[in-house]
Structures are given as C-alpha cells and as structure tokens.
C-alpha cells in the first residue's frame, strides 16, 4: 500500500511478462527504478541487473516456485565467499541485509527471494525511468528507509521491459550497485554488525 503506480505500470508489466516468459534467465520484472544515470547512447528501453525489487514487481509461477525460505538455506549461502561476491553485484547492501535477516534483525522476504535469484544466476529487467513511486520512504513504511535518495524519475510512457540486452550493461551495473550502498557505508555496516554481536556475547 506504499506503492503508487503510474498509468503505464500494468501494461508495461503484463507485456513484459508475455514477451520475456521464454527467457528463463530473467527471474522478475521491476516497476521501480532508482534515479541513476543511464548512458546517453544506451540502445535499449530497459536494463538488466542481478537484483530483484519488491517495489512494484512481477514474476512467473515457474520462477516463484524456485524460491526457498528456510533460514538454514541462507545461513549456508552467507558462509560462501563466492556467493557473497556474486550477491553484491546487485548492490553492496545485499549481503548486509541478508546478514540482518539471519541475525534476526530483519524479516525481509524480498532479500531471500533476491538471494535465490542471485544463486541461480537470474536477472531482473528494470525501466530506465520508474513506473512506480514508493511513498513509504517518508518514514511511514515498515521496511523502507527515511530518505529522498530513492525518489524516482517517473516515466511518462509505457516501457518495453523486453527490450533488453543479453547481459547487464557494465556501466549501468556499476552505477546501480553503488547507488544502493557505497563501499564506505558497506564496510561501516559490517563493522557495526560485528560490534552488535560482540555486545550480545558479553551480555
């Protein structure tokens, strides 16, 4: 109920579901897009990332059935350096959020879905201009941060989410990854997490 969709959201998502159903490497479609800079000569209407989004999204039943939800699955994944490196391609914050879930500090289902998508090498199609606005970033949302950073540039037209390259564009992937958490904030989050664990052990 925090998501305000544009008039072009449903058509863009439904057309994308129809046109991309046969591409089994595409695990989901995102209606939201962060306000990042897309290269001026980028030739496609949509771009790919290794990160799913729960802010106005869609998937197919056969992909959804591949989701796993048991905590033990994610504890094993988090212990794999190879997985953590792969997972962070979708955003430097993702290993931190997953760690918070494992530690009982977060209850996000979305990070679990995103982790399985990453493990399986799946990708998400994003519109360069967002088809949704998350109203919950004003502090009213349960799991959303209080920030203007995520306020998107909203598309004024339908977006062809099937007009995508075979793989993520390197420049867009780097910009997208860094948007979600800088390296400084990433390592700061790791240190804070370790400190909280030490305090718990002392208590």
PDB file of C-alpha atoms in Angstrom:
ATOM      1  CA  UNK A   1       0.000   0.000   0.000  1.00  0.00           C
ATOM      2  CA  UNK A   2       3.059   2.271  -0.120  1.00  0.00           C
ATOM      3  CA  UNK A   3       3.437   1.860  -3.885  1.00  0.00           C
ATOM      4  CA  UNK A   4       1.882   4.418  -6.229  1.00  0.00           C
ATOM      5  CA  UNK A   5       1.892   3.099  -9.803  1.00  0.00           C
ATOM      6  CA  UNK A   6       1.901   5.140 -12.984  1.00  0.00           C
ATOM      7  CA  UNK A   7      -0.901   4.766 -15.583  1.00  0.00           C
ATOM      8  CA  UNK A   8       1.576   2.749 -17.696  1.00  0.00           C
ATOM      9  CA  UNK A   9       2.571   0.261 -15.000  1.00  0.00           C
ATOM     10  CA  UNK A  10       0.160  -2.615 -15.680  1.00  0.00           C
ATOM     11  CA  UNK A  11       0.551  -2.628 -19.448  1.00  0.00           C
ATOM     12  CA  UNK A  12       4.346  -2.457 -19.206  1.00  0.00           C
ATOM     13  CA  UNK A  13       4.471  -5.323 -16.705  1.00  0.00           C
ATOM     14  CA  UNK A  14       1.913  -7.532 -18.463  1.00  0.00           C
ATOM     15  CA  UNK A  15       3.571  -7.047 -21.850  1.00  0.00           C
ATOM     16  CA  UNK A  16       6.937  -7.809 -20.278  1.00  0.00           C
ATOM     17  CA  UNK A  17       5.637 -10.997 -18.679  1.00  0.00           C
ATOM     18  CA  UNK A  18       4.303 -12.138 -22.031  1.00  0.00           C
ATOM     19  CA  UNK A  19       7.376 -11.245 -24.094  1.00  0.00           C
ATOM     20  CA  UNK A  20      10.036 -12.477 -21.656  1.00  0.00           C
ATOM     21  CA  UNK A  21       8.403 -15.677 -20.451  1.00  0.00           C
ATOM     22  CA  UNK A  22      10.709 -17.848 -22.573  1.00  0.00           C
ATOM     23  CA  UNK A  23      13.870 -16.206 -21.205  1.00  0.00           C
ATOM     24  CA  UNK A  24      14.440 -18.396 -18.182  1.00  0.00           C
ATOM     25  CA  UNK A  25      17.414 -16.287 -17.088  1.00  0.00           C
ATOM     26  CA  UNK A  26      15.015 -13.404 -16.380  1.00  0.00           C
ATOM     27  CA  UNK A  27      13.520 -14.057 -12.955  1.00  0.00           C
ATOM     28  CA  UNK A  28      11.459 -10.937 -12.470  1.00  0.00           C
ATOM     29  CA  UNK A  29      10.425  -7.503 -13.733  1.00  0.00           C
ATOM     30  CA  UNK A  30      10.700  -4.348 -11.672  1.00  0.00           C
ATOM     31  CA  UNK A  31       8.347  -1.400 -11.921  1.00  0.00           C
ATOM     32  CA  UNK A  32      10.642   0.705  -9.736  1.00  0.00           C
ATOM     33  CA  UNK A  33      13.927   2.133 -10.943  1.00  0.00           C
ATOM     34  CA  UNK A  34      16.304   4.186  -8.814  1.00  0.00           C
ATOM     35  CA  UNK A  35      17.279   7.638 -10.107  1.00  0.00           C
ATOM     36  CA  UNK A  36      20.573   6.563 -11.671  1.00  0.00           C
ATOM     37  CA  UNK A  37      22.222   7.902 -14.823  1.00  0.00           C
ATOM     38  CA  UNK A  38      21.773   5.724 -17.901  1.00  0.00           C
ATOM     39  CA  UNK A  39      24.435   6.170 -20.627  1.00  0.00           C
ATOM     40  CA  UNK A  40      23.214   8.555 -23.330  1.00  0.00           C
ATOM     41  CA  UNK A  41      23.787   6.054 -26.147  1.00  0.00           C
ATOM     42  CA  UNK A  42      22.299   3.056 -24.353  1.00  0.00           C
ATOM     43  CA  UNK A  43      20.268   1.378 -27.160  1.00  0.00           C
ATOM     44  CA  UNK A  44      17.564  -0.435 -25.156  1.00  0.00           C
ATOM     45  CA  UNK A  45      14.321   0.603 -23.436  1.00  0.00           C
ATOM     46  CA  UNK A  46      15.124  -1.416 -20.290  1.00  0.00           C
ATOM     47  CA  UNK A  47      18.216  -2.589 -18.456  1.00  0.00           C
ATOM     48  CA  UNK A  48      19.228  -5.710 -16.552  1.00  0.00           C
ATOM     49  CA  UNK A  49      20.588  -6.103 -13.044  1.00  0.00           C
ATOM     50  CA  UNK A  50      21.340  -9.016 -10.712  1.00  0.00           C
ATOM     51  CA  UNK A  51      18.919  -7.613  -8.126  1.00  0.00           C
ATOM     52  CA  UNK A  52      15.173  -8.122  -7.836  1.00  0.00           C
ATOM     53  CA  UNK A  53      12.890  -5.434  -6.451  1.00  0.00           C
ATOM     54  CA  UNK A  54       9.745  -5.712  -4.331  1.00  0.00           C
ATOM     55  CA  UNK A  55       8.631  -2.140  -5.067  1.00  0.00           C
ATOM     56  CA  UNK A  56       6.046  -2.936  -7.743  1.00  0.00           C
ATOM     57  CA  UNK A  57       7.208  -6.087  -9.477  1.00  0.00           C
ATOM     58  CA  UNK A  58       6.170  -9.243 -11.322  1.00  0.00           C
ATOM     59  CA  UNK A  59       7.377 -12.771 -11.921  1.00  0.00           C
ATOM     60  CA  UNK A  60       6.205 -16.076 -13.378  1.00  0.00           C
ATOM     61  CA  UNK A  61       4.835 -19.047 -11.433  1.00  0.00           C
ATOM     62  CA  UNK A  62       7.680 -21.350 -12.513  1.00  0.00           C
ATOM     63  CA  UNK A  63      10.312 -18.881 -11.223  1.00  0.00           C
ATOM     64  CA  UNK A  64       8.420 -18.220  -7.984  1.00  0.00           C
ATOM     65  CA  UNK A  65       8.288 -21.932  -7.245  1.00  0.00           C
ATOM     66  CA  UNK A  66      12.089 -21.961  -7.167  1.00  0.00           C
ATOM     67  CA  UNK A  67      12.102 -19.661  -4.146  1.00  0.00           C
ATOM     68  CA  UNK A  68      13.405 -21.024  -0.845  1.00  0.00           C
ATOM     69  CA  UNK A  69      12.516 -19.615   2.559  1.00  0.00           C
ATOM     70  CA  UNK A  70      14.194 -21.649   5.305  1.00  0.00           C
ATOM     71  CA  UNK A  71      16.754 -19.739   7.380  1.00  0.00           C
ATOM     72  CA  UNK A  72      19.269 -22.603   7.105  1.00  0.00           C
ATOM     73  CA  UNK A  73      19.469 -22.127   3.335  1.00  0.00           C
ATOM     74  CA  UNK A  74      20.615 -18.541   3.762  1.00  0.00           C
ATOM     75  CA  UNK A  75      22.993 -19.314   6.583  1.00  0.00           C
ATOM     76  CA  UNK A  76      24.787 -21.685   4.211  1.00  0.00           C
ATOM     77  CA  UNK A  77      24.813 -19.115   1.411  1.00  0.00           C
ATOM     78  CA  UNK A  78      26.142 -16.387   3.708  1.00  0.00           C
ATOM     79  CA  UNK A  79      29.087 -18.621   4.625  1.00  0.00           C
ATOM     80  CA  UNK A  80      30.142 -18.823   0.976  1.00  0.00           C
ATOM     81  CA  UNK A  81      32.597 -16.127  -0.074  1.00  0.00           C
ATOM     82  CA  UNK A  82      31.826 -16.871  -3.732  1.00  0.00           C
ATOM     83  CA  UNK A  83      28.112 -16.321  -3.141  1.00  0.00           C
ATOM     84  CA  UNK A  84      28.633 -13.101  -1.184  1.00  0.00           C
ATOM     85  CA  UNK A  85      30.736 -11.721  -4.025  1.00  0.00           C
ATOM     86  CA  UNK A  86      28.100 -12.694  -6.565  1.00  0.00           C
ATOM     87  CA  UNK A  87      25.261 -11.384  -4.405  1.00  0.00           C
ATOM     88  CA  UNK A  88      26.902  -7.985  -4.014  1.00  0.00           C
ATOM     89  CA  UNK A  89      26.779  -7.474  -7.795  1.00  0.00           C
ATOM     90  CA  UNK A  90      23.160  -6.451  -7.234  1.00  0.00           C
ATOM     91  CA  UNK A  91      24.112  -3.931  -4.548  1.00  0.00           C
ATOM     92  CA  UNK A  92      26.712  -3.690  -1.816  1.00  0.00           C
ATOM     93  CA  UNK A  93      23.918  -3.576   0.737  1.00  0.00           C
ATOM     94  CA  UNK A  94      22.517  -7.010  -0.081  1.00  0.00           C
ATOM     95  CA  UNK A  95      24.968  -9.111   1.996  1.00  0.00           C
ATOM     96  CA  UNK A  96      24.338  -6.711   4.895  1.00  0.00           C
ATOM     97  CA  UNK A  97      20.545  -7.083   4.640  1.00  0.00           C
ATOM     98  CA  UNK A  98      20.846 -10.857   4.361  1.00  0.00           C
ATOM     99  CA  UNK A  99      23.070 -10.885   7.438  1.00  0.00           C
ATOM    100  CA  UNK A 100      20.481  -8.832   9.302  1.00  0.00           C
ATOM    101  CA  UNK A 101      17.804 -11.365   8.373  1.00  0.00           C
ATOM    102  CA  UNK A 102      19.959 -14.284   9.543  1.00  0.00           C
ATOM    103  CA  UNK A 103      20.759 -12.459  12.767  1.00  0.00           C
ATOM    104  CA  UNK A 104      17.088 -11.797  13.470  1.00  0.00           C
ATOM    105  CA  UNK A 105      17.342  -8.038  12.898  1.00  0.00           C
ATOM    106  CA  UNK A 106      15.212  -8.034   9.714  1.00  0.00           C
ATOM    107  CA  UNK A 107      12.245 -10.020   8.434  1.00  0.00           C
ATOM    108  CA  UNK A 108      12.509  -9.272   4.721  1.00  0.00           C
ATOM    109  CA  UNK A 109      11.150 -11.917   2.370  1.00  0.00           C
ATOM    110  CA  UNK A 110      12.468  -9.892  -0.565  1.00  0.00           C
ATOM    111  CA  UNK A 111      16.144 -10.359   0.310  1.00  0.00           C
ATOM    112  CA  UNK A 112      15.576 -14.126   0.450  1.00  0.00           C
ATOM    113  CA  UNK A 113      13.965 -14.124  -2.979  1.00  0.00           C
ATOM    114  CA  UNK A 114      16.787 -11.934  -4.278  1.00  0.00           C
ATOM    115  CA  UNK A 115      19.390 -14.301  -2.806  1.00  0.00           C
ATOM    116  CA  UNK A 116      17.927 -17.343  -4.546  1.00  0.00           C
ATOM    117  CA  UNK A 117      17.675 -15.402  -7.800  1.00  0.00           C
ATOM    118  CA  UNK A 118      21.339 -14.466  -7.446  1.00  0.00           C
ATOM    119  CA  UNK A 119      22.377 -18.018  -6.607  1.00  0.00           C
ATOM    120  CA  UNK A 120      20.651 -19.270  -9.755  1.00  0.00           C
ATOM    121  CA  UNK A 121      22.163 -16.540 -11.940  1.00  0.00           C
ATOM    122  CA  UNK A 122      18.806 -14.855 -12.558  1.00  0.00           C
ATOM    123  CA  UNK A 123      18.323 -11.256 -13.629  1.00  0.00           C
ATOM    124  CA  UNK A 124      15.639  -8.558 -13.390  1.00  0.00           C
ATOM    125  CA  UNK A 125      14.515  -6.152 -16.096  1.00  0.00           C
ATOM    126  CA  UNK A 126      14.236  -2.519 -14.962  1.00  0.00           C
ATOM    127  CA  UNK A 127      12.801   0.557 -16.701  1.00  0.00           C
ATOM    128  CA  UNK A 128      15.283   3.452 -17.018  1.00  0.00           C
ATOM    129  CA  UNK A 129      12.518   5.715 -15.664  1.00  0.00           C
ATOM    130  CA  UNK A 130      10.432   4.322 -12.844  1.00  0.00           C
ATOM    131  CA  UNK A 131       6.858   3.143 -13.268  1.00  0.00           C
ATOM    132  CA  UNK A 132       6.198   3.376  -9.521  1.00  0.00           C
ATOM    133  CA  UNK A 133       6.870   5.649  -6.568  1.00  0.00           C
ATOM    134  CA  UNK A 134       7.382   4.270  -3.063  1.00  0.00           C
ATOM    135  CA  UNK A 135       5.529   6.605  -0.694  1.00  0.00           C
ATOM    136  CA  UNK A 136       6.882   4.735   2.341  1.00  0.00           C
ATOM    137  CA  UNK A 137      10.316   6.352   2.292  1.00  0.00           C
ATOM    138  CA  UNK A 138       8.886   9.242   4.311  1.00  0.00           C
ATOM    139  CA  UNK A 139       9.056   7.095   7.439  1.00  0.00           C
ATOM    140  CA  UNK A 140       5.590   5.565   7.164  1.00  0.00           C
ATOM    141  CA  UNK A 141       6.831   2.368   5.502  1.00  0.00           C
ATOM    142  CA  UNK A 142       7.638  -0.723   7.575  1.00  0.00           C
ATOM    143  CA  UNK A 143      10.898  -1.716   5.869  1.00  0.00           C
ATOM    144  CA  UNK A 144      11.719   1.439   3.901  1.00  0.00           C
ATOM    145  CA  UNK A 145      14.438   3.889   4.923  1.00  0.00           C
ATOM    146  CA  UNK A 146      13.619   7.540   5.574  1.00  0.00           C
ATOM    147  CA  UNK A 147      15.306   9.168   2.605  1.00  0.00           C
ATOM    148  CA  UNK A 148      14.737  11.257  -0.511  1.00  0.00           C
ATOM    149  CA  UNK A 149      17.506   9.291  -2.215  1.00  0.00           C
ATOM    150  CA  UNK A 150      15.071   6.727  -3.605  1.00  0.00           C
ATOM    151  CA  UNK A 151      12.635   9.202  -5.130  1.00  0.00           C
ATOM    152  CA  UNK A 152      12.497   8.187  -8.792  1.00  0.00           C
ATOM    153  CA  UNK A 153      12.119   9.954 -12.100  1.00  0.00           C
ATOM    154  CA  UNK A 154       8.735   8.615 -13.243  1.00  0.00           C
ATOM    155  CA  UNK A 155       8.180   7.547 -16.846  1.00  0.00           C
ATOM    156  CA  UNK A 156       5.535   9.407 -18.810  1.00  0.00           C
ATOM    157  CA  UNK A 157       5.047   6.496 -21.228  1.00  0.00           C
ATOM    158  CA  UNK A 158       4.874   2.713 -21.407  1.00  0.00           C
ATOM    159  CA  UNK A 159       8.225   0.949 -21.152  1.00  0.00           C
ATOM    160  CA  UNK A 160       9.120  -2.123 -23.210  1.00  0.00           C
ATOM    161  CA  UNK A 161      10.701  -4.243 -20.485  1.00  0.00           C
ATOM    162  CA  UNK A 162      11.509  -6.927 -23.063  1.00  0.00           C
ATOM    163  CA  UNK A 163      13.820  -4.582 -24.966  1.00  0.00           C
ATOM    164  CA  UNK A 164      16.918  -5.654 -23.045  1.00  0.00           C
ATOM    165  CA  UNK A 165      20.452  -6.827 -23.817  1.00  0.00           C
ATOM    166  CA  UNK A 166      21.636 -10.400 -23.256  1.00  0.00           C
ATOM    167  CA  UNK A 167      23.561  -9.391 -20.126  1.00  0.00           C
ATOM    168  CA  UNK A 168      23.742  -6.394 -17.778  1.00  0.00           C
ATOM    169  CA  UNK A 169      25.449  -3.307 -19.174  1.00  0.00           C
ATOM    170  CA  UNK A 170      28.731  -2.949 -17.194  1.00  0.00           C
ATOM    171  CA  UNK A 171      28.391   0.815 -16.654  1.00  0.00           C
ATOM    172  CA  UNK A 172      24.774   0.594 -15.541  1.00  0.00           C
ATOM    173  CA  UNK A 173      25.554  -2.379 -13.294  1.00  0.00           C
ATOM    174  CA  UNK A 174      28.335  -0.469 -11.547  1.00  0.00           C
ATOM    175  CA  UNK A 175      26.210   2.663 -11.103  1.00  0.00           C
ATOM    176  CA  UNK A 176      23.246   0.610  -9.862  1.00  0.00           C
ATOM    177  CA  UNK A 177      25.403  -1.359  -7.431  1.00  0.00           C
ATOM    178  CA  UNK A 178      26.983   1.732  -5.920  1.00  0.00           C
ATOM    179  CA  UNK A 179      23.670   3.561  -5.673  1.00  0.00           C
ATOM    180  CA  UNK A 180      22.425   1.130  -3.059  1.00  0.00           C
ATOM    181  CA  UNK A 181      25.430   1.402  -0.782  1.00  0.00           C
ATOM    182  CA  UNK A 182      28.888   2.938  -1.107  1.00  0.00           C
ATOM    183  CA  UNK A 183      31.931   0.887  -0.128  1.00  0.00           C
ATOM    184  CA  UNK A 184      32.458   3.148   2.907  1.00  0.00           C
ATOM    185  CA  UNK A 185      28.919   2.577   4.140  1.00  0.00           C
ATOM    186  CA  UNK A 186      29.170  -1.117   3.262  1.00  0.00           C
ATOM    187  CA  UNK A 187      32.217  -1.753   5.428  1.00  0.00           C
ATOM    188  CA  UNK A 188      30.806   0.533   8.115  1.00  0.00           C
ATOM    189  CA  UNK A 189      27.689  -1.640   8.230  1.00  0.00           C
ATOM    190  CA  UNK A 190      29.829  -4.769   8.540  1.00  0.00           C
ATOM    191  CA  UNK A 191      31.729  -3.280  11.486  1.00  0.00           C
ATOM    192  CA  UNK A 192      28.521  -2.180  13.236  1.00  0.00           C
ATOM    193  CA  UNK A 193      27.080  -5.640  12.774  1.00  0.00           C
ATOM    194  CA  UNK A 194      30.198  -7.248  14.286  1.00  0.00           C
ATOM    195  CA  UNK A 195      30.086  -4.824  17.212  1.00  0.00           C
ATOM    196  CA  UNK A 196      26.448  -5.704  17.956  1.00  0.00           C
ATOM    197  CA  UNK A 197      27.330  -9.389  18.006  1.00  0.00           C
ATOM    198  CA  UNK A 198      30.176  -8.772  20.434  1.00  0.00           C
ATOM    199  CA  UNK A 199      27.884  -6.816  22.757  1.00  0.00           C
ATOM    200  CA  UNK A 200      25.371  -9.651  22.712  1.00  0.00           C
ATOM    201  CA  UNK A 201      28.055 -12.176  23.617  1.00  0.00           C
ATOM    202  CA  UNK A 202      29.288 -10.000  26.508  1.00  0.00           C
ATOM    203  CA  UNK A 203      25.749  -9.671  27.854  1.00  0.00           C
TER     204      UNK A 203
END
